[in-house]
XYZ file of C-alpha atoms in Angstrom:
293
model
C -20.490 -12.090 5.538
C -22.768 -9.689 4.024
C -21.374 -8.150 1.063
C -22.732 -4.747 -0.166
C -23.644 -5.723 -3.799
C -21.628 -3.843 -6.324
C -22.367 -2.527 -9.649
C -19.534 -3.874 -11.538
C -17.709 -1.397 -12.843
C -15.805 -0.608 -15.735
C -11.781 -0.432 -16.434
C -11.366 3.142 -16.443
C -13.790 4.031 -13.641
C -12.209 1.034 -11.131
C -9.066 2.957 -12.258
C -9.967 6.355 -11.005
C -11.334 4.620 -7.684
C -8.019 3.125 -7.527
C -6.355 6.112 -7.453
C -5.859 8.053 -4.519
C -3.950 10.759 -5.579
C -7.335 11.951 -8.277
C -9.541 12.557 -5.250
C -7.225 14.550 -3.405
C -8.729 18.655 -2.758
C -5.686 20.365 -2.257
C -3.743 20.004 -5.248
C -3.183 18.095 -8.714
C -2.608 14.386 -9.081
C 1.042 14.858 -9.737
C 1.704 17.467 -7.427
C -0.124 15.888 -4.366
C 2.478 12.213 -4.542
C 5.545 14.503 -4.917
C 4.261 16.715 -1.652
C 3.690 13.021 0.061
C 7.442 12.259 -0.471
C 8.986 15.593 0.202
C 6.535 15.589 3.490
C 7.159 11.764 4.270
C 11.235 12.631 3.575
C 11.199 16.031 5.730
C 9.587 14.185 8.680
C 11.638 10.661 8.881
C 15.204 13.474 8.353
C 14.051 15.200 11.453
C 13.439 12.445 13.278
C 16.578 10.622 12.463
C 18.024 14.475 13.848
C 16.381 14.719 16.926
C 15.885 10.819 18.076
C 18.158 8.035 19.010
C 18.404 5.372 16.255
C 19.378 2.502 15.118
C 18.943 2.226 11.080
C 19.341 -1.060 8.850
C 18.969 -3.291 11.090
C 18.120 -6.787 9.595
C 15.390 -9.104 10.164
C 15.844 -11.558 7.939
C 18.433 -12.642 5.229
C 16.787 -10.371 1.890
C 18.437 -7.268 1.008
C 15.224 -5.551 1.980
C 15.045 -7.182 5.617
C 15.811 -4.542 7.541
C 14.163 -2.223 10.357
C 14.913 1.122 11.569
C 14.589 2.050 15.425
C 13.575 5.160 16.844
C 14.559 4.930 20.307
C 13.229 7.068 23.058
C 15.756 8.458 25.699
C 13.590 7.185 28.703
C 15.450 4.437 30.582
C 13.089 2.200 31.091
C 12.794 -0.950 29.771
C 8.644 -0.781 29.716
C 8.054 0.625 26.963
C 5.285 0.391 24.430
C 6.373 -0.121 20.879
C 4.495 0.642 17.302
C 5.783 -0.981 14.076
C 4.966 0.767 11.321
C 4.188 -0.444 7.623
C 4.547 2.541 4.715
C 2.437 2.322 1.830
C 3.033 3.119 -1.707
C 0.305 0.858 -3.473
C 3.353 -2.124 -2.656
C 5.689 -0.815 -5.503
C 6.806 3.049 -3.962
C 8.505 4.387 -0.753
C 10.687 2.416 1.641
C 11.532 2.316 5.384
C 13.972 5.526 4.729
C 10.652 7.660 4.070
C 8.754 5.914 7.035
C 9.892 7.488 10.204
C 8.060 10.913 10.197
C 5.822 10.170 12.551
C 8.471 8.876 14.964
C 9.105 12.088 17.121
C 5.833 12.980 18.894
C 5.654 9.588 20.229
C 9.741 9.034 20.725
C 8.466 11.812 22.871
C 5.851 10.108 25.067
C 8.141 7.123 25.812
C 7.318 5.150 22.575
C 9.607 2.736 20.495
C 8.733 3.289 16.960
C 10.155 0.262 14.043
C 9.647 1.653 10.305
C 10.180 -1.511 8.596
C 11.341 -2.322 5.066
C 10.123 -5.267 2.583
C 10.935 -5.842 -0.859
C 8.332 -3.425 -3.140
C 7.220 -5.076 -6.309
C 8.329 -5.771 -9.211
C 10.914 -6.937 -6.860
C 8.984 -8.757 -4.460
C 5.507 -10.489 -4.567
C 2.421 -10.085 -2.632
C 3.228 -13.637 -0.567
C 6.722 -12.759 -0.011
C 5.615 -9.060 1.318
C 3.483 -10.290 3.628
C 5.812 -13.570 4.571
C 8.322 -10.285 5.504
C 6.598 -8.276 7.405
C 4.944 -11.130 9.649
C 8.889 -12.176 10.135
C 9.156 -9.028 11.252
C 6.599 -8.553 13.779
C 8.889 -12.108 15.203
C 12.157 -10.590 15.138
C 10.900 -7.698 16.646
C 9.611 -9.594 19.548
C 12.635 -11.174 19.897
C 14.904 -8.053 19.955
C 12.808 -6.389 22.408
C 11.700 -8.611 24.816
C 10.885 -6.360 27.268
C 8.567 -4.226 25.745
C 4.983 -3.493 27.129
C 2.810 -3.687 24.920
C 3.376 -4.577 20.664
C 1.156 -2.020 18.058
C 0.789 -2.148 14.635
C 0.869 0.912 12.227
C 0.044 0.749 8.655
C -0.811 3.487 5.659
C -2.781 2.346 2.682
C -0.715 -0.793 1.196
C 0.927 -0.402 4.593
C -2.594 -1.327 6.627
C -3.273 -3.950 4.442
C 0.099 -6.141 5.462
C -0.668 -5.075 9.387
C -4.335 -6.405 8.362
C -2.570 -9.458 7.085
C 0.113 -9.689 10.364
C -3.282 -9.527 12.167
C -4.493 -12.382 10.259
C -1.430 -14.910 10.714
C -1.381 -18.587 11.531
C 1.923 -17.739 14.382
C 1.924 -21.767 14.424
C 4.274 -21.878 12.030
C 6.390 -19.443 13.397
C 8.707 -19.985 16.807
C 5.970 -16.766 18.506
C 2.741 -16.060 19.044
C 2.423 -12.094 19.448
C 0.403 -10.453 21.886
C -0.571 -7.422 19.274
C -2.558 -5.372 22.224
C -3.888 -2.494 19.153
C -3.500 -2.122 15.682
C -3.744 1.263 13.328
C -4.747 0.629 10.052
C -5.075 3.789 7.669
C -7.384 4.335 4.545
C -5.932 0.418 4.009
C -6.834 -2.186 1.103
C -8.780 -5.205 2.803
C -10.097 -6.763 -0.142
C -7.321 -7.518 -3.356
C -9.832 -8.743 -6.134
C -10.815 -5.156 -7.520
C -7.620 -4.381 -8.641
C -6.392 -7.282 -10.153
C -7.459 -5.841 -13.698
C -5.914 -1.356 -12.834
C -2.844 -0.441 -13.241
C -1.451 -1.231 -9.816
C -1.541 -5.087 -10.467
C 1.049 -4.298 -13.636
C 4.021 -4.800 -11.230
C 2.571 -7.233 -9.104
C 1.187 -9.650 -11.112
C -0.995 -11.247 -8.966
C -3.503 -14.241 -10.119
C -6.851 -14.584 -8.616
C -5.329 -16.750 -5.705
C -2.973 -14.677 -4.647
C -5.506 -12.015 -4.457
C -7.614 -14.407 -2.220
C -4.981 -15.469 0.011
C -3.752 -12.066 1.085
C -6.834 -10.550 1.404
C -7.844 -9.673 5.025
C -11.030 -9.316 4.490
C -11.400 -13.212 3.522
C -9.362 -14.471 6.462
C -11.248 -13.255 9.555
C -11.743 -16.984 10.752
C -8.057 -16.302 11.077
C -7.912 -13.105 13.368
C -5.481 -13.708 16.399
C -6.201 -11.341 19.097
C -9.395 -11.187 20.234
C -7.958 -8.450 22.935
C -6.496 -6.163 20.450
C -8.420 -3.233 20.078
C -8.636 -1.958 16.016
C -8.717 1.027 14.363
C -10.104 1.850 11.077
C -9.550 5.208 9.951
C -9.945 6.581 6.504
C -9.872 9.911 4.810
C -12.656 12.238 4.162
C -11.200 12.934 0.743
C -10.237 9.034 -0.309
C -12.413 7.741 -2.879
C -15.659 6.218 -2.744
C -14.168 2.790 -3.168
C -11.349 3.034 -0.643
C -14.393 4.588 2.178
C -15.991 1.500 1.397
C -13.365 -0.992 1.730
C -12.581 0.445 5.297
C -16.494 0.250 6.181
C -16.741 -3.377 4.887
C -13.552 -4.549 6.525
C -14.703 -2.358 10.322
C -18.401 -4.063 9.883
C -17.197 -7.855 9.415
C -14.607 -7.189 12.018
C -17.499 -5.879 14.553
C -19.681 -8.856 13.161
C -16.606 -11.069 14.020
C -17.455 -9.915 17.788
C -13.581 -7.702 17.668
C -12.949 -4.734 19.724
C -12.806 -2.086 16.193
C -13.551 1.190 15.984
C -13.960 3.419 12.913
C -12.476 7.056 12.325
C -13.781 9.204 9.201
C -11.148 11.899 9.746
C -12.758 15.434 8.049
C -10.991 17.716 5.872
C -8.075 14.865 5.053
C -7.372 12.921 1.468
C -5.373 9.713 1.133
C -2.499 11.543 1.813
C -2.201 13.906 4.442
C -4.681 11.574 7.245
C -1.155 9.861 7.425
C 1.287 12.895 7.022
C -0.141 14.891 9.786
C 0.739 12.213 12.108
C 3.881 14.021 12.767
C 1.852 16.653 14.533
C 1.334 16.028 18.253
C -2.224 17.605 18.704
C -3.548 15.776 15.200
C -6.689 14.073 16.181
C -5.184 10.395 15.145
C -1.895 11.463 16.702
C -3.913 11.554 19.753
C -5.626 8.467 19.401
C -2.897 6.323 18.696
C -1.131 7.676 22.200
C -4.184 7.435 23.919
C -4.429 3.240 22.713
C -0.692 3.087 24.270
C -1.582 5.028 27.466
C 0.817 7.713 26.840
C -1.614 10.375 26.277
């Protein structure tokens, strides 16, 4: 592929690019991450009010193996299902913050999974992305019936459902039909910031980098059918707008169905908050992929 040559850049500069919450409009650094939890909280409580459930349900045999299920009240057993990965640079927020966007598409007829994997220091890149691909499986299994499988994913989030998209399902007892996939102001490429402040706690080498690194595995890419979205912020930094064009362009070179939203007047933060909003533009879009618009 065709890399955009960069201007290597120094420490405290990739450092700033790095992080999300300094580019944000509406409010201080500080004050903008404690808005995303109390908005990311206040969302996933009113959807656990208003929507069927079913909470901790495990996947696997890790204490952080577990799913919630937001269950629509429709009876029937065609329904089309998002899983959704949270972000939190792979070290913050959990499954408990990660159903706020649940109820406008509980709604429309939609099964939404917030799943849970084990944040560093606790867990390691390979074993986040061994989880949530084991959880795309069990997921399958549980609900068979389903008609069609979509992947959500938010920052750290869109770079595992990147990854899910990029999985070898030989090794595993499935092969997933993922018919769309959601992936919001993600991470595609790991290298640049193996030397900020977000590696601290995940302590990744240069091969570990490589390996879970969408952008590198596109040979890899299972579902030629499933139609991608890229969307990033307006307001994300200059280096996370260019990760999401680099990883839309080789995906289009790769000859995949992708298209690319630049959502105006959003930052890191609230192109993913508002999705608990029925009429927000990528509220819209995301019915519209599961033809429940």
């Amino acid at each position: 592929m065709n890399k955009t040559y960069r201007t290597p850049m120094n420490k405290d500069e990739l450092e700033r690019q790095y992080s999300p919450s300094r580019w944000s409009h509406r409010m201080s650094a500080d004050d903008v991450i404690k808005a995303h939890v109390a908005a990311l909280k206040s969302g996933t409580e009113k959807a656990r009010a208003v929507t069927q459930t079913l909470l901790d349900v495990p996947y696997g045999d890790g204490d952080g193996e577990k799913l919630d299920v937001y269950v629509p009240s429709s009876s029937s057993p065609d329904l089309p299902l998002v899983i959704y990965l949270h972000g939190g640079y792979w070290q913050f927020l959990s499954k408990d913050e990660s159903g706020f966007l649940a109820v406008p598409l509980v709604q429309k007829g939609v099964v939404v999974v917030a799943v849970g994997y084990s944040i560093a220091p606790k867990g390691n890149m390979d074993l986040m992305v061994s989880q949530v691909r084991r959880s795309v499986v069990s997921v399958i299994q549980q609900y068979s019936h389903i008609s069609g499988l979509y992947l959500c994913g938010h920052s750290a989030g869109a770079h595992l459902a990147a990854m899910v998209l990029s999985t070898d399902w030989s090794q595993y007892d499935i092969s997933p039909q993922i018919k769309g996939a959601f992936l919001v102001s993600g991470i595609y490429d790991l290298q640049p910031i193996l030397s900020t402040y977000v590696n601290e706690p995940l302590k990744m080498t240069e091969d570990v980098a490589l390996r879970n690194s969408p952008s590198r595995l596109l040979s890899q890419l299972s579902s030629s059918s499933c139609h991608i979205v890229i969307a990033v912020a307006q307001n994300d930094s200059p280096e996370f707008r260019k990760q999401s064009q680099e990883y839309f362009k080789d995906l289009e070179s790769a000859g995949l169905k992708v298209s690319y939203e630049d959502v105006p007047d959003t930052d890191h933060f609230s192109i993913i908050e508002q999705l608990v909003d029925e009429k927000y533009h990528l509220t819209k879009l995301l019915l519209k992929m599961m033809g429940r618009s």
